[in-house]
């Protein structure tokens, strides 16, 4: 390995032709995959992108999405100037205005709502992008509002909550030292491409893989020794059934349970009802397969369980599915030991980089009085116990009903109504607001509802701090000037704070002051990071030592691994169960099985799209030109449809029409549809109250639906 700290500058490959190679990161997908990129720049324009070979995260690789980054940056619908709405909300008629004027309007309107209704009536919401979030969070708090929320209301955090409720900290599988890898919804090949080569290497080393997935995927095909093609949303029953088998066969780790766990008796009593027969019936799996998988997992340790950020939690029983899965670690003694699950602490935006920063203090220092509860906290109290942000799944309701208090204005950064269940309801809510400002790169369907639209810039046009696994930190530099009149989100917030005369000195000092505040105990400086084109090693970073967390006492009320979660017990009266219980995921909305015979699974990741962002990018779109619904080939035969025929998918909430893609990879009875398309929005089908009472997460990945072929004359 070259010494990364010596390779500080990208080489200029063809001197004399005016091309410069500049380095930054691609932030198109998840924080863990913010790959290093070499941008070839000529005359101030990016002409080519490549993965950075010396980058400690991606080592030169780039995925389909990142490779299309140039087309993403130069998408034709980039917002060019600040805009003021001149048509109806949603119509898309705007006029350009100056930044100065835009700031004045936004400041006046937000302050007006604050004066009339109180600061909590202004909500601040961020879509997927993460880098500016602490800054936005502090802005909301300094403004005086408790209502800061993000896309985390549907992503990853429910799984983190489940870990916190059990041991008090998130964790990561130590697959390198495992003999068996239990992959609940494991398909990194599409959702986390950097993990794919690692998985293949582990397979070559002889690790055993058990993969639980309703679909046949590259992971089930390339890795699985056992593939359990489960009925969506029934993983909790499977995990409880496995627990029952493990206890019945005496495969559990009694010493570990005795010493380090809490609530085993109650858990063991509960799982008894998940006999092999019943588990097979609920999950749609064969008894023999469940038995073999359980035996392989429990008797060949150490074993780890790979995490998924959302496939298990996007169900109305999702949090408890996840808890049931986690509890297998306690039962088999695989928590906090080599080859099992290793506790991990976030350094910055969910990246466990092995060093500490003051990332939460930055906004907690200025938190306002909590006179009222944040949005969603009455309905989803457990969410608000763990999360210092509102649960956005209750936002459209609160805007429309005005209870327990009105929400009248919204600052949206990359706000996308198509990520929300029952998108139409969210559009109605946006229409009902007194004021809505949206900051985005592109003129999205949601931005069309805004009174003021502000143009943000991409990661290629700004500098940002980022921590990486392995003890690295970086502060990137823009590789091109911000396009048109766009600015970085933080610059926008800083300038707005100035116009508002927000009483917050540190915030108004800007982004570098924020980062300096957070890294103040580290020996690296922003200048050190800027001096390198690559992430640098942070001397304070250290690896986790397995067993240390257990020895010191876990972050739970009992200090132990809690089968019975004392944190959840606080909410027993609201009907939440401290032990991982199972309930069916399909019948809360009253859709009759006969009328709606299929199970709708929306949003299983495809390699060439990320939510709504790449549907308008030519290269990625060309790989799947139309929105399509994947159904089982036999189901297609029964329905009398062939590839490319139009079908209507209908639920109690809505209907959409899409082309059908019959496939043997899909479980019979399942209907798989990717989301984020304007012309066929999967979230028009999902009910806004079809949510998990523990986390607030929507049942994106299990609700009933029907399919009707659309004959040519009706199309
Ligand atoms: N049916 C269904 N729905 C789902 C899911 C599912 O599986 N099924 N998954 C859920 C999950 S896990 C997630 S994470 C969410 C994601 O949902 P969203 O966060 O809504 O994701 P995007 O559609 O990518 O929207 C992000 C917006 O941010 C804008 N943007 C990008 N970069 C920047 C920037 O630097 N600054 C600003 N201001 N804006 C920027 C983009 O242009 C885009 O409009 O969707 C959820 N919704
Ligand atoms: N290409 C691409 N990558 C992405 C994203 C993207 O939009 N596109 N989004 C990013 C985001 S925001 C997130 S949250 C992550 C999500 O990351 P993951 O959770 O890994 O998401 P998926 O790849 O959709 O899900 C993995 C597998 O879960 C299966 N699955 C679906 N329902 C169930 C179920 O009920 N039980 C079980 N056992 N399996 C099920 C699917 O068939 C799929 O093969 O991906 C991130 N990476
Ligand atoms: Mo997500």
Short mmCIF file of C-alpha atoms in Angstrom, two decimals, residues 40 42 60 71 97 181 395 425 433 444 519 625:
data_model
loop_
_atom_site.label_atom_id
_atom_site.label_comp_id
_atom_site.label_asym_id
_atom_site.label_seq_id
_atom_site.Cartn_x
_atom_site.Cartn_y
_atom_site.Cartn_z
CA UNK A 40 -10.86 16.13 -15.30
CA UNK A 42 -11.03 21.91 -18.81
CA UNK A 60 -10.35 3.76 -7.77
CA UNK A 71 -24.44 14.29 -16.38
CA UNK A 97 -35.19 37.22 -8.52
CA UNK A 181 -22.76 -14.65 7.90
CA UNK A 395 -45.92 16.14 9.06
CA UNK A 425 -51.47 14.21 0.75
CA UNK A 433 -48.78 26.25 4.11
CA UNK A 444 -38.33 19.05 -8.86
CA UNK A 519 -12.75 18.97 15.66
CA UNK A 625 -35.73 3.46 -19.66
#
